[in-house]
Coordinates of C-alpha atoms and ligand atoms in Angstrom, one line a residue:
X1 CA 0.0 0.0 0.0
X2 CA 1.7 3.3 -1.8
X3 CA 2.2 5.8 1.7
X4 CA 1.3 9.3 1.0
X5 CA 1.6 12.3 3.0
X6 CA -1.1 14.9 3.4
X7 CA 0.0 18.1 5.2
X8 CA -3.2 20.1 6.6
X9 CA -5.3 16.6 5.7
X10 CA -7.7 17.3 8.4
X11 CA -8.8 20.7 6.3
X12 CA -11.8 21.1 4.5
X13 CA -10.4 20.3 0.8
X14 CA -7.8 17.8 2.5
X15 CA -9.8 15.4 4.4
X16 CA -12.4 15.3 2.0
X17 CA -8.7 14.0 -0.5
X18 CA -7.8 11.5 2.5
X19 CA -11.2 10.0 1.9
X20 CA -10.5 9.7 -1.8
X21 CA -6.8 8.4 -1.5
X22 CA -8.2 5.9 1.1
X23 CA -10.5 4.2 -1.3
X24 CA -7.8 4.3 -3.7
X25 CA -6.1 2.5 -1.9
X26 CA -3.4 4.4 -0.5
X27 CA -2.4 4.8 3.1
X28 CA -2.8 8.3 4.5
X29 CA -0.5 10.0 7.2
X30 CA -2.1 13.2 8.3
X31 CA 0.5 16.0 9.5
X32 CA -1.5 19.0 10.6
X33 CA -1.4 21.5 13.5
X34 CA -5.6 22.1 14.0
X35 CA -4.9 25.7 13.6
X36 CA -8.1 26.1 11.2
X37 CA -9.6 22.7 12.0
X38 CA -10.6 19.8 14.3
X39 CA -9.2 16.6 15.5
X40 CA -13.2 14.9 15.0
X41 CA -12.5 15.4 11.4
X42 CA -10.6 11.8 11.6
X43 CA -14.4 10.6 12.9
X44 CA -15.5 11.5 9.8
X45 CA -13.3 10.2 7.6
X46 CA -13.3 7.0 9.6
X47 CA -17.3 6.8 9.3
X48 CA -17.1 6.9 5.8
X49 CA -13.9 5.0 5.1
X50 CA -13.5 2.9 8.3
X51 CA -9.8 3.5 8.0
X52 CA -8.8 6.2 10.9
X53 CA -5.7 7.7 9.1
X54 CA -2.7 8.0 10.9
X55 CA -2.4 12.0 12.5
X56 CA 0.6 13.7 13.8
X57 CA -0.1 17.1 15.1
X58 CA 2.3 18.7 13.4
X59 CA 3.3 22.0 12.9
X60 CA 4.9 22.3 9.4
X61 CA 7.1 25.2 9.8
X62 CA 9.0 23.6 12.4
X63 CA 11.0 21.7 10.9
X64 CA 12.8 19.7 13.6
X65 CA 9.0 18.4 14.1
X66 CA 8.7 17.9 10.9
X67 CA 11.5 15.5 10.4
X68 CA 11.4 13.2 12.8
X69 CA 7.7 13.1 11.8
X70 CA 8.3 11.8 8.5
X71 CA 11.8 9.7 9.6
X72 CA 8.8 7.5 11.5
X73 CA 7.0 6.6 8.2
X74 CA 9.9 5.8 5.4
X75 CA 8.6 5.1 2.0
X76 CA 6.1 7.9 1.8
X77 CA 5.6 8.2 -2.4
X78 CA 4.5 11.5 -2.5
X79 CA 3.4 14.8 -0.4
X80 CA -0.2 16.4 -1.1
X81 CA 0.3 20.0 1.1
X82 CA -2.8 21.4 1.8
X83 CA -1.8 23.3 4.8
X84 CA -1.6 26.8 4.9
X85 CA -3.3 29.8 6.0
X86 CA -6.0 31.0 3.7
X87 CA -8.1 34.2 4.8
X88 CA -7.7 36.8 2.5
X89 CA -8.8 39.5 4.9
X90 CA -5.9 37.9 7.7
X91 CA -3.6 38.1 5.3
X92 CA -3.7 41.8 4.5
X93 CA -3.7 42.4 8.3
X94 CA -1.1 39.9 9.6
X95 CA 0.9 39.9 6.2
X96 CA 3.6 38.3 8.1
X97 CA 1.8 35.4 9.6
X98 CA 0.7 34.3 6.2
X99 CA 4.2 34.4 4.9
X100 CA 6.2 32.8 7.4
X101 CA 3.3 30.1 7.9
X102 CA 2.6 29.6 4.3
X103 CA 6.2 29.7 2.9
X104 CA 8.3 28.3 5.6
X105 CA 5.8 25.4 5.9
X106 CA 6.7 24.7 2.0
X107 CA 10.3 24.7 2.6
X108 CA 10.9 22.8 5.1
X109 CA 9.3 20.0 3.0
X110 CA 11.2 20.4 -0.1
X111 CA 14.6 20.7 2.0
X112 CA 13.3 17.4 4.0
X113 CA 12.1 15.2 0.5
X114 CA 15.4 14.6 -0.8
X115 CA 16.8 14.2 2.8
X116 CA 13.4 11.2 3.3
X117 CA 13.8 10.5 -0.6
X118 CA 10.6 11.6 -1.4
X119 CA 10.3 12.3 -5.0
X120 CA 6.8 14.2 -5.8
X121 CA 4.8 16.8 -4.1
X122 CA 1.5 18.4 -5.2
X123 CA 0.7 21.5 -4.0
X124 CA -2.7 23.6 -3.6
X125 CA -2.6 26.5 -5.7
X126 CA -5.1 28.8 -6.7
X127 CA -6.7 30.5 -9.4
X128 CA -6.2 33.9 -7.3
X129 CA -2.5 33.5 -9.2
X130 CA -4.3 34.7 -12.4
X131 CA -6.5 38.1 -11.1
X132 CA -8.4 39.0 -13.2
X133 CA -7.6 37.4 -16.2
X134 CA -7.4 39.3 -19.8
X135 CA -9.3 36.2 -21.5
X136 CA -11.9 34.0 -20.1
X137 CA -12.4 30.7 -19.8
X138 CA -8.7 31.0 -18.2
X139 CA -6.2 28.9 -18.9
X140 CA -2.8 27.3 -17.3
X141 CA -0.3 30.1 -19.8
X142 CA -2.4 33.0 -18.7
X143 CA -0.2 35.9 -17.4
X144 CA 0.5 35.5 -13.6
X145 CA -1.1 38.9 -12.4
X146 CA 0.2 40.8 -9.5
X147 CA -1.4 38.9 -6.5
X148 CA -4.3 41.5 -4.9
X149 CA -3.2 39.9 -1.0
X150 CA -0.3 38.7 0.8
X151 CA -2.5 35.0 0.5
X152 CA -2.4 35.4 -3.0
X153 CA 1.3 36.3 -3.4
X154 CA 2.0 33.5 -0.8
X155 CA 0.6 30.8 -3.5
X156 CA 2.7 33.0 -6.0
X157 CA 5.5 32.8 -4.4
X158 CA 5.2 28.8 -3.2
X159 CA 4.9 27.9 -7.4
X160 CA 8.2 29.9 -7.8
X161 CA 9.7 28.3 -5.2
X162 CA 8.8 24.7 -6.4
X163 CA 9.4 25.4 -10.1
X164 CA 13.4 26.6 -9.0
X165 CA 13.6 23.7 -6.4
X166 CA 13.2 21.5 -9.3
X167 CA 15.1 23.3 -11.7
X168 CA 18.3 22.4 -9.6
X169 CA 17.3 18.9 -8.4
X170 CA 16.1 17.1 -11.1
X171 CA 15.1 13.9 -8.7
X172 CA 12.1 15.5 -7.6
X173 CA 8.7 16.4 -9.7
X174 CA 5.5 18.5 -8.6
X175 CA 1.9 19.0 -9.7
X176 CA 0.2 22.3 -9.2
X177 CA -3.2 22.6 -8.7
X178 CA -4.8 25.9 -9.5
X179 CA -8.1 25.7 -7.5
X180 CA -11.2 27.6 -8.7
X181 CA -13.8 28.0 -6.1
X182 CA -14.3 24.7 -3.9
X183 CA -17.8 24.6 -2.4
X184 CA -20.2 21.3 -1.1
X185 CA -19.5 18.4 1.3
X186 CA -19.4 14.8 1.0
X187 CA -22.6 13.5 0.5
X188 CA -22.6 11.6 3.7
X189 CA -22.3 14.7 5.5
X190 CA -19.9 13.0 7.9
X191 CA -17.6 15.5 6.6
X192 CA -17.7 19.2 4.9
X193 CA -16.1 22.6 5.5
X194 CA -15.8 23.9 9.2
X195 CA -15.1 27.7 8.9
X196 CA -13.8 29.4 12.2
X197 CA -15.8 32.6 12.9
X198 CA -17.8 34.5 10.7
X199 CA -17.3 32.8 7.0
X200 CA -15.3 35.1 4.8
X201 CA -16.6 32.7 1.7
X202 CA -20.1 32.7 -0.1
X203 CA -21.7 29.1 0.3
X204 CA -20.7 29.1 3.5
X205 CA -22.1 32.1 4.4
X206 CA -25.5 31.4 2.6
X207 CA -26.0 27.9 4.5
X208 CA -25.4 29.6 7.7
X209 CA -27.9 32.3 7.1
X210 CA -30.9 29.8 5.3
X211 CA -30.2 27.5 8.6
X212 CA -30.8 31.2 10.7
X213 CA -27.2 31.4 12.4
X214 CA -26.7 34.9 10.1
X215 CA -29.2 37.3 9.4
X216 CA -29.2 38.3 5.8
X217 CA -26.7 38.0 3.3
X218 CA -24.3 40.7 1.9
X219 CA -24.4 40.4 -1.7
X220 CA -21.0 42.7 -2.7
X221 CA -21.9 44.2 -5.2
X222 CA -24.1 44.2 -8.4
X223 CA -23.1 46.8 -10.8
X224 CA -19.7 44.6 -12.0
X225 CA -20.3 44.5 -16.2
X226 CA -21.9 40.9 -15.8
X227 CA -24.8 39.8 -16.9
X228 CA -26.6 40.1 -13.4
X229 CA -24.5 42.3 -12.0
X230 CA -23.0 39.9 -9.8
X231 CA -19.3 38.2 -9.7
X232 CA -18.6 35.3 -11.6
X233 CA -17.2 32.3 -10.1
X234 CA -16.4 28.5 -11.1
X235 CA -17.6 26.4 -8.3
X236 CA -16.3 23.1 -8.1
X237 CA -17.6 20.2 -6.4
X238 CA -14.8 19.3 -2.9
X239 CA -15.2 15.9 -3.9
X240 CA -14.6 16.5 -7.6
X241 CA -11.9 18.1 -6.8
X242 CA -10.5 15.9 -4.4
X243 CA -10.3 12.8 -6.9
X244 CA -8.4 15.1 -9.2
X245 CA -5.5 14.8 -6.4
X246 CA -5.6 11.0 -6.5
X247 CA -5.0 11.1 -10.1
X248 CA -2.8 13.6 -9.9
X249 CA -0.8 11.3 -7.0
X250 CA -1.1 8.5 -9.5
X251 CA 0.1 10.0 -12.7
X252 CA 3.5 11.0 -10.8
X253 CA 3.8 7.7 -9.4
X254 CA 3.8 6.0 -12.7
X255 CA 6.0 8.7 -14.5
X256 CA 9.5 7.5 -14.8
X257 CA 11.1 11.1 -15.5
X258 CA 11.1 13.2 -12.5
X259 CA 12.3 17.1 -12.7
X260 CA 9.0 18.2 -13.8
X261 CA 6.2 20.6 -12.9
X262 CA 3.2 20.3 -14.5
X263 CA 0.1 22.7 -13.6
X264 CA -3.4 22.1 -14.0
X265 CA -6.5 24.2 -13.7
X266 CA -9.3 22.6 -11.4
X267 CA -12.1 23.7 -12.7
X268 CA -16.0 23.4 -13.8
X269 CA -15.3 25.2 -16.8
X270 CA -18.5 27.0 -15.9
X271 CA -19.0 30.2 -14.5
X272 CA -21.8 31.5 -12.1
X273 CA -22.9 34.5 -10.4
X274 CA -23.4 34.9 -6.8
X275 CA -27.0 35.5 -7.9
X276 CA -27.4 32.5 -9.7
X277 CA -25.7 30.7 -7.3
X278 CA -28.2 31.8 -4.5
X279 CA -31.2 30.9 -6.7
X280 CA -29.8 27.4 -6.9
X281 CA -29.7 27.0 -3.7
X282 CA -33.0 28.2 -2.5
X283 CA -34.8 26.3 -5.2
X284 CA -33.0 22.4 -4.5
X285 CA -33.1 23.1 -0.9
X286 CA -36.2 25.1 -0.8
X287 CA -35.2 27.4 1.7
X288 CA -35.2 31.3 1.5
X289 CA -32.0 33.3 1.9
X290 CA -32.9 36.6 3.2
X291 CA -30.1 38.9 1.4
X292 CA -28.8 42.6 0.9
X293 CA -27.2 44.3 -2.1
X294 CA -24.3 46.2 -0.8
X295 CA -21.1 47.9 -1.6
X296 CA -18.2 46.0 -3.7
X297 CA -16.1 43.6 -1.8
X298 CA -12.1 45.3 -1.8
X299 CA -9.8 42.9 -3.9
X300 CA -13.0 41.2 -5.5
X301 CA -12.4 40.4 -9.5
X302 CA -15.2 41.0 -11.6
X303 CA -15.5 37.4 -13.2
X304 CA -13.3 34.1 -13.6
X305 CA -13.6 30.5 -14.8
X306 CA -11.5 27.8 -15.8
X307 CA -10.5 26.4 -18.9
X308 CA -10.4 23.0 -17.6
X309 CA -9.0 21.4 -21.2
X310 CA -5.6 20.4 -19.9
X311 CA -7.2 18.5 -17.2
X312 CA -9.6 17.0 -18.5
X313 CA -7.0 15.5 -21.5
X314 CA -3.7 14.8 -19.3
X315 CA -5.2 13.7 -16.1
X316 CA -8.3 12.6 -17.8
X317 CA -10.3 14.1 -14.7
X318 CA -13.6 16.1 -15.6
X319 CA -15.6 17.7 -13.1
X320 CA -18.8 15.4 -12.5
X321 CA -20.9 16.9 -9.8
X322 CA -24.0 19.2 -11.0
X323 CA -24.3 22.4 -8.9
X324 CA -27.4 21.4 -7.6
X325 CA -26.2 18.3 -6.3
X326 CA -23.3 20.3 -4.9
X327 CA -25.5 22.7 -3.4
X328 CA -27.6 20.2 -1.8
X329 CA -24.6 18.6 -0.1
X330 CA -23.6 21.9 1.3
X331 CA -27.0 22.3 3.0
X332 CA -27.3 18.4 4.3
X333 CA -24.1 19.2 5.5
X334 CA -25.3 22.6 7.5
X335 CA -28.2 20.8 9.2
X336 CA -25.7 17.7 10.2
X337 CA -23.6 20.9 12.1
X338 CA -27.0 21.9 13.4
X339 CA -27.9 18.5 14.5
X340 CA -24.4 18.1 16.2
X341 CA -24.7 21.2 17.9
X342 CA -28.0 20.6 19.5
X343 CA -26.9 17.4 20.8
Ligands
NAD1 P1 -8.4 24.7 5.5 O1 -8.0 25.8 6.4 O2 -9.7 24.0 5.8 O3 -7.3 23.5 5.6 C1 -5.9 23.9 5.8 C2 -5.4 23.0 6.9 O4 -4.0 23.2 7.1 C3 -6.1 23.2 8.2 O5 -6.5 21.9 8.7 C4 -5.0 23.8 9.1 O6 -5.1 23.4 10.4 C5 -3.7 23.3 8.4 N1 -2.5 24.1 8.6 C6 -2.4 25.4 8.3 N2 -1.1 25.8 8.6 C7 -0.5 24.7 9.1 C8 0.9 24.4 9.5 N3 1.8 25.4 9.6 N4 1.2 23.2 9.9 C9 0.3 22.2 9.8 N5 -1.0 22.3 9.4 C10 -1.3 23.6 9.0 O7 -8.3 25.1 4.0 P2 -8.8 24.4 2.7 O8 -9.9 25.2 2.2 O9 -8.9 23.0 2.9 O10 -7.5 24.7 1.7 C11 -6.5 23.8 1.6 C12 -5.5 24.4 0.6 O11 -6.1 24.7 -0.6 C13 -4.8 25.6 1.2 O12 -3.5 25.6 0.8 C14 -5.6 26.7 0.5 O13 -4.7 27.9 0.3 C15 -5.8 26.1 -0.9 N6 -7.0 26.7 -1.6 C16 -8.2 26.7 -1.0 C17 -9.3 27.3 -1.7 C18 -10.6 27.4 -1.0 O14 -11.5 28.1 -1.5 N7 -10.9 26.6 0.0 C19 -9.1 27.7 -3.0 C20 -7.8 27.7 -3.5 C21 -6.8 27.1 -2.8
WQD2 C1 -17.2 34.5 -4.1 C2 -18.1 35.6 -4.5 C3 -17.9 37.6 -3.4 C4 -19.3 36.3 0.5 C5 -11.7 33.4 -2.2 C6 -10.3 33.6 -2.1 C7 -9.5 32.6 -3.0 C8 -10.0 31.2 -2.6 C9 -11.4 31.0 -2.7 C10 -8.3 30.4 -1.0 C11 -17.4 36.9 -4.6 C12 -19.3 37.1 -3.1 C13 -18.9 36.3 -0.8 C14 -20.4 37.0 0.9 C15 -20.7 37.8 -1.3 N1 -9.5 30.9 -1.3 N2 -19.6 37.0 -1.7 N3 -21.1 37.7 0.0 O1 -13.5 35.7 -3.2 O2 -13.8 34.1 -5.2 O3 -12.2 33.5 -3.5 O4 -12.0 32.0 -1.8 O5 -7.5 30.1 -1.8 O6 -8.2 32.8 -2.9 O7 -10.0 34.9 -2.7 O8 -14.6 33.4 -2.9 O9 -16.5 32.7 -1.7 O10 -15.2 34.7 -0.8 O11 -16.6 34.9 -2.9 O12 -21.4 38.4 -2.1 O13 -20.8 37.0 2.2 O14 -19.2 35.7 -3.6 O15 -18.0 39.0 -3.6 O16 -17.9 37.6 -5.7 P1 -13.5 34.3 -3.8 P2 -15.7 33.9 -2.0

């Protein structure tokens, strides 16, 4: 059984990929510190899975920690790092935090693969790398646009640092994974996306106020140059996008030549606007959303969406969930938190 890695595995996006690596048939080793997550997460993934993955509470940017961590499991195939800090809004206040947290953490792994011979990583990027992009649907050779937070410049940065890492040591190979807009939950709802404190991100933020925790939504904005007036996202299922690590795991594994980085957009190829989006999800759930047109978000783009061709052709991954699907697994998901809190 191939061991892989999963730095911040007990996060949203990476526990819902230590679910799809375990049926896969890999064996999981979780290194994460709980600084935006919850030990119970392993619950979940045992419910669904009945494999408990193995967890070190790790902190990746120590790297004496993180050494001896991985010296206890040799043979690990590959690292899928998830764990970072990812609040836009934090970022721009503690600019530092994000940096040190986001950048060290990466660099203490790709100093400690060669030392554990660990020859591939894949690494959570972002479509924030691309702003606002000249041409839509976006592809991978889009211009790199100066990142609008110190988040966004961290993911800049990381891909830089990879792609020179590999440059000069040719026995290592990475995948990047430009994330659109991850949204849903398993659809056993034994698992789906804990945010701490108010939720800076849409779905979220509409569950929460349809199950009555918030009181209206804040729509920001609705004079972009958009069809409603709303921005344009691509919202992609969690576990669409969590399969697309397994293959992405899979495809390194069976590649002879190393010294590579590939890149791949992960992506519906779809856009939607927050509009749409919320008419979804009243109408499948059959709930009302009370909501507000306000003022423009700072550092919002206008409109993005993948061009998912790569993807789909080298990896052979497609995204399959609908959005109404998706949407209802993000609401059976809020009323299993409701559930678990009135217990
Ligand atoms: P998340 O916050 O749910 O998960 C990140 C995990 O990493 C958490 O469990 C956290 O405790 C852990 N972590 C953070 N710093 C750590 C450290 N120094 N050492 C050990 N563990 C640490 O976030 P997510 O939504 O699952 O995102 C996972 C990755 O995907 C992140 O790198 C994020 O930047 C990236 N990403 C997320 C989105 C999104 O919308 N969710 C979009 C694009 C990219
Ligand atoms: C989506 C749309 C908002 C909340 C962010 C990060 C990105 C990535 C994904 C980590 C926007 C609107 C939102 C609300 C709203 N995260 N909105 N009311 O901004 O596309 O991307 O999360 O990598 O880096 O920037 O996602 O969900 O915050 O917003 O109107 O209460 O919903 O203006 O148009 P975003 P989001």
């Amino acid at each position: 059984m191939d061991r892989i890695l999963v730095t911040g595995g007990t996060g949203y996006i990476g526990s819902h990929t230590v679910v799809e690596l375990q049926q896969s048939g890999f064996e999981v080793i979780i290194v994460d510190n709980l600084v935006n997550s919850n030990v119970d997460v392993l619950c979940g993934i045992e419910k669904i899975t009945g494999v408990r993955p193995i967890f070190e509470n790790v902190d990746c940017t120590e790297y004496v920690n993180l050494d001896r961590t991985i010296e206890k499991y040799p043979g690990i195939k590959a690292i899928i790092h998830f764990a970072a800090l990812k609040a836009v809004g934090e970022s721009v206040s503690h600019p530092l935090e994000y940096y040190r947290n986001n950048l060290v953490s990466l660099i203490n792994l790709l100093e400690l693969m060669p030392k554990h011979k660990i020859e591939n990583i894949v690494f959570s990027s972002s479509c924030t790398v691309y702003g606002q992009p000249d041409v839509l649907p976006v592809t991978e050779d889009a211009p790199i646009k100066k990142a609008l937070s110190p988040y966004g410049n961290t993911k800049k940065i990381a891909e830089d640092i990879i792609t020179d890492t590999i440059n000069a040591n040719h026995a290592l190979s990475a995948i990047l994974l430009r994330y659109f807009n991850p949204i849903g939950a398993h659809p056993s709802a034994e698992i789906g996306e804990l945010p701490n404190g108010v939720p800076n991100n849409l779905l979220p933020y509409i569950t929460q106020t349809a199950i009555g925790l918030r009181s209206e939504l804040k729509v920001f904005g609705n004079d972009y140059n958009t069809p409603d007036g709303s921005c344009i996202r691509d919202y992609i299922n969690v576990v669409d996008l969590a399969k697309a690590h397994v293959i992405a795991v899979q495809r390194m594994l069976q590649k002879k030549q190393k010294s590579d980085v590939e890149i791949f957009n992960l992506g519906t190829g779809r856009g939607l606007s927050v509009l749409e989006l919320l008419d979804i999800f009243q109408k499948v759930n059959k709930v009302k959303v009370p909501y507000k047109i306000v003022g423009r978000r700072e550092g919002d783009i206008e409109q993005v969406w993948a061009n998912p061709a790569r993807a789909n052709k080298e990896l052979g991954w497609k995204a399959q969930s609908s959005v109404e699907d998706t949407l209802k697994s993000a609401w059976k998901w809020e009323l299993k938190l409701k559930e678990r809190r009135e217990k």
